[in-house]
PDB file of C-alpha atoms in Angstrom:
ATOM      1  CA  MET A   1      19.554   5.751  -5.057  1.00 51.00           C
ATOM      2  CA  ALA A   2      22.671   7.755  -4.295  1.00 53.00           C
ATOM      3  CA  SER A   3      24.647   6.786  -1.238  1.00 55.00           C
ATOM      4  CA  THR A   4      23.831   8.766   1.890  1.00 74.00           C
ATOM      5  CA  ASN A   5      25.533   8.559   5.280  1.00 84.00           C
ATOM      6  CA  SER A   6      23.772   7.119   8.318  1.00 84.00           C
ATOM      7  CA  LYS A   7      23.397  10.468  10.093  1.00 87.00           C
ATOM      8  CA  ASP A   8      21.700  12.009   7.045  1.00 89.00           C
ATOM      9  CA  ILE A   9      19.392   8.997   6.788  1.00 89.00           C
ATOM     10  CA  GLN A  10      18.427   9.370  10.453  1.00 87.00           C
ATOM     11  CA  THR A  11      17.846  13.094   9.978  1.00 89.00           C
ATOM     12  CA  GLY A  12      15.717  12.366   6.895  1.00 90.00           C
ATOM     13  CA  LEU A  13      13.603   9.896   8.860  1.00 88.00           C
ATOM     14  CA  ALA A  14      13.222  12.439  11.669  1.00 88.00           C
ATOM     15  CA  LEU A  15      11.950  15.006   9.144  1.00 90.00           C
ATOM     16  CA  ILE A  16       9.522  12.458   7.729  1.00 91.00           C
ATOM     17  CA  SER A  17       8.289  11.636  11.236  1.00 89.00           C
ATOM     18  CA  LYS A  18       7.704  15.338  11.869  1.00 89.00           C
ATOM     19  CA  ASP A  19       6.099  16.069   8.495  1.00 89.00           C
ATOM     20  CA  PHE A  20       3.784  13.059   8.667  1.00 87.00           C
ATOM     21  CA  GLN A  21       3.208  13.465  12.401  1.00 85.00           C
ATOM     22  CA  VAL A  22       4.375   9.917  13.011  1.00 84.00           C
ATOM     23  CA  ASP A  23       6.029   8.783  16.223  1.00 79.00           C
ATOM     24  CA  PRO A  24       9.625   7.794  15.375  1.00 70.00           C
ATOM     25  CA  SER A  25       9.109   4.576  17.340  1.00 69.00           C
ATOM     26  CA  ASP A  26       6.553   3.611  14.679  1.00 66.00           C
ATOM     27  CA  TRP A  27       9.434   3.116  12.247  1.00 63.00           C
ATOM     28  CA  GLN A  28      10.193  -0.092  14.173  1.00 60.00           C
ATOM     29  CA  LEU A  29      13.896   0.063  13.511  1.00 60.00           C
ATOM     30  CA  PRO A  30      15.687  -2.684  15.430  1.00 58.00           C
ATOM     31  CA  ASN A  31      18.561  -1.263  17.483  1.00 60.00           C
ATOM     32  CA  ASP A  32      21.020  -3.837  16.183  1.00 52.00           C
ATOM     33  CA  THR A  33      20.197  -3.200  12.531  1.00 63.00           C
ATOM     34  CA  GLU A  34      22.397  -0.901  10.467  1.00 74.00           C
ATOM     35  CA  LEU A  35      20.272   1.846   9.023  1.00 78.00           C
ATOM     36  CA  THR A  36      20.750   2.006   5.272  1.00 85.00           C
ATOM     37  CA  GLN A  37      19.073   4.231   2.747  1.00 88.00           C
ATOM     38  CA  ASP A  38      17.273   1.212   1.263  1.00 89.00           C
ATOM     39  CA  LYS A  39      15.862   0.220   4.676  1.00 87.00           C
ATOM     40  CA  ALA A  40      14.786   3.795   5.405  1.00 88.00           C
ATOM     41  CA  PHE A  41      13.126   3.995   1.995  1.00 92.00           C
ATOM     42  CA  ASP A  42      11.295   0.704   2.640  1.00 91.00           C
ATOM     43  CA  PHE A  43       9.863   2.138   5.866  1.00 89.00           C
ATOM     44  CA  LEU A  44       8.785   5.296   4.040  1.00 93.00           C
ATOM     45  CA  LEU A  45       7.238   3.239   1.241  1.00 94.00           C
ATOM     46  CA  LYS A  46       5.162   1.275   3.771  1.00 93.00           C
ATOM     47  CA  LEU A  47       4.001   4.551   5.337  1.00 92.00           C
ATOM     48  CA  VAL A  48       3.013   5.973   1.947  1.00 92.00           C
ATOM     49  CA  GLU A  49       1.196   2.758   0.964  1.00 93.00           C
ATOM     50  CA  ASN A  50      -0.694   2.815   4.250  1.00 92.00           C
ATOM     51  CA  LEU A  51      -1.674   6.463   3.858  1.00 91.00           C
ATOM     52  CA  MET A  52      -2.701   5.980   0.216  1.00 89.00           C
ATOM     53  CA  THR A  53      -5.020   3.214   1.338  1.00 92.00           C
ATOM     54  CA  HIS A  54      -6.314   4.485   4.663  1.00 94.00           C
ATOM     55  CA  ASP A  55      -5.770   8.255   4.979  1.00 91.00           C
ATOM     56  CA  PHE A  56      -5.191   9.853   1.590  1.00 87.00           C
ATOM     57  CA  SER A  57      -6.086  13.355   2.802  1.00 88.00           C
ATOM     58  CA  ARG A  58      -3.326  13.142   5.436  1.00 88.00           C
ATOM     59  CA  LEU A  59      -0.894  12.167   2.702  1.00 87.00           C
ATOM     60  CA  LEU A  60      -1.952  15.131   0.572  1.00 84.00           C
ATOM     61  CA  ASN A  61      -1.639  17.516   3.509  1.00 85.00           C
ATOM     62  CA  SER A  62       1.847  16.211   4.186  1.00 87.00           C
ATOM     63  CA  PHE A  63       2.935  17.150   0.662  1.00 85.00           C
ATOM     64  CA  TYR A  64       2.484  20.805   1.561  1.00 85.00           C
ATOM     65  CA  ARG A  65       4.624  20.480   4.713  1.00 86.00           C
ATOM     66  CA  ILE A  66       7.293  18.581   2.789  1.00 89.00           C
ATOM     67  CA  ASP A  67       7.101  20.976  -0.151  1.00 88.00           C
ATOM     68  CA  VAL A  68       6.768  18.377  -2.887  1.00 85.00           C
ATOM     69  CA  SER A  69       5.837  20.050  -6.146  1.00 80.00           C
ATOM     70  CA  GLU A  70       2.254  19.232  -7.027  1.00 77.00           C
ATOM     71  CA  GLU A  71       3.005  19.555 -10.751  1.00 83.00           C
ATOM     72  CA  LYS A  72       6.007  17.209 -10.559  1.00 80.00           C
ATOM     73  CA  LEU A  73       3.917  14.794  -8.525  1.00 80.00           C
ATOM     74  CA  LYS A  74       1.101  14.766 -11.087  1.00 82.00           C
ATOM     75  CA  MET A  75       3.529  14.216 -13.963  1.00 83.00           C
ATOM     76  CA  ALA A  76       5.378  11.444 -12.126  1.00 80.00           C
ATOM     77  CA  LEU A  77       2.170   9.666 -11.157  1.00 79.00           C
ATOM     78  CA  ALA A  78       0.837   9.852 -14.719  1.00 85.00           C
ATOM     79  CA  GLU A  79       3.938   7.990 -15.910  1.00 86.00           C
ATOM     80  CA  SER A  80       4.212   5.548 -12.998  1.00 86.00           C
ATOM     81  CA  ASP A  81       3.133   1.947 -12.760  1.00 90.00           C
ATOM     82  CA  ASN A  82       3.815   2.020  -8.992  1.00 92.00           C
ATOM     83  CA  PRO A  83       2.320   5.233  -7.553  1.00 90.00           C
ATOM     84  CA  ALA A  84       3.279   4.527  -3.927  1.00 92.00           C
ATOM     85  CA  LYS A  85       6.913   3.986  -4.858  1.00 94.00           C
ATOM     86  CA  THR A  86       6.943   7.120  -7.012  1.00 92.00           C
ATOM     87  CA  VAL A  87       5.456   9.207  -4.197  1.00 92.00           C
ATOM     88  CA  ALA A  88       7.852   7.733  -1.629  1.00 94.00           C
ATOM     89  CA  GLN A  89      10.815   8.442  -3.913  1.00 93.00           C
ATOM     90  CA  MET A  90       9.769  12.071  -4.355  1.00 91.00           C
ATOM     91  CA  ILE A  91       9.309  12.506  -0.601  1.00 93.00           C
ATOM     92  CA  TRP A  92      12.650  10.862   0.197  1.00 94.00           C
ATOM     93  CA  GLU A  93      14.515  12.996  -2.337  1.00 92.00           C
ATOM     94  CA  ARG A  94      12.899  16.191  -1.020  1.00 93.00           C
ATOM     95  CA  GLU A  95      13.675  15.334   2.606  1.00 93.00           C
ATOM     96  CA  LEU A  96      17.312  14.599   1.739  1.00 92.00           C
ATOM     97  CA  GLN A  97      17.486  17.948  -0.079  1.00 92.00           C
ATOM     98  CA  LYS A  98      16.357  19.594   3.160  1.00 92.00           C
ATOM     99  CA  VAL A  99      19.027  17.705   5.114  1.00 92.00           C
ATOM    100  CA  GLU A 100      21.722  18.904   2.697  1.00 91.00           C
ATOM    101  CA  THR A 101      20.449  22.489   2.770  1.00 90.00           C
ATOM    102  CA  ARG A 102      20.438  22.552   6.570  1.00 88.00           C
ATOM    103  CA  LYS A 103      23.959  21.137   6.686  1.00 86.00           C
ATOM    104  CA  ARG A 104      25.189  23.724   4.204  1.00 86.00           C
ATOM    105  CA  TYR A 105      23.717  26.682   6.081  1.00 87.00           C
ATOM    106  CA  SER A 106      24.610  25.439   9.549  1.00 82.00           C
ATOM    107  CA  ARG A 107      28.315  25.531   8.573  1.00 70.00           C
ATOM    108  CA  LYS A 108      28.208  29.245   7.780  1.00 59.00           C
TER     109      LYS A 108
END
C-alpha cells in the first residue's frame, strides 16, 4: 500500500462511512491511536467481511455508490484466494482516488 497522509486517511474513512451508511463511531478508533493506512484498511476489511457474511446485498449496493467497476471486481475475485481482502482493497483504492480528485479540484 502506498503511503497516505493522516488527513487523506480520515477523509477516506469518512467517504466509506457515507457510502456504506455506517456511523463513523462504529469504526471504534481509539482517540490516542495514530491512524495509519494499515489500521484504516483493517477496519474496512472487517466491515467488508461482515457485509459479505451478513448483508451481501448492502455490499453490492455500496459498489454503485463507490463506483467500483463491476468488471474489475469480477476479474479480481476470480483470481483471488481472499475475496474480502480483494474487495476491501478495491474499495480503499477507489475512495483514495476520490480524495485525490477532490483535493486537485478544490485547489483550482
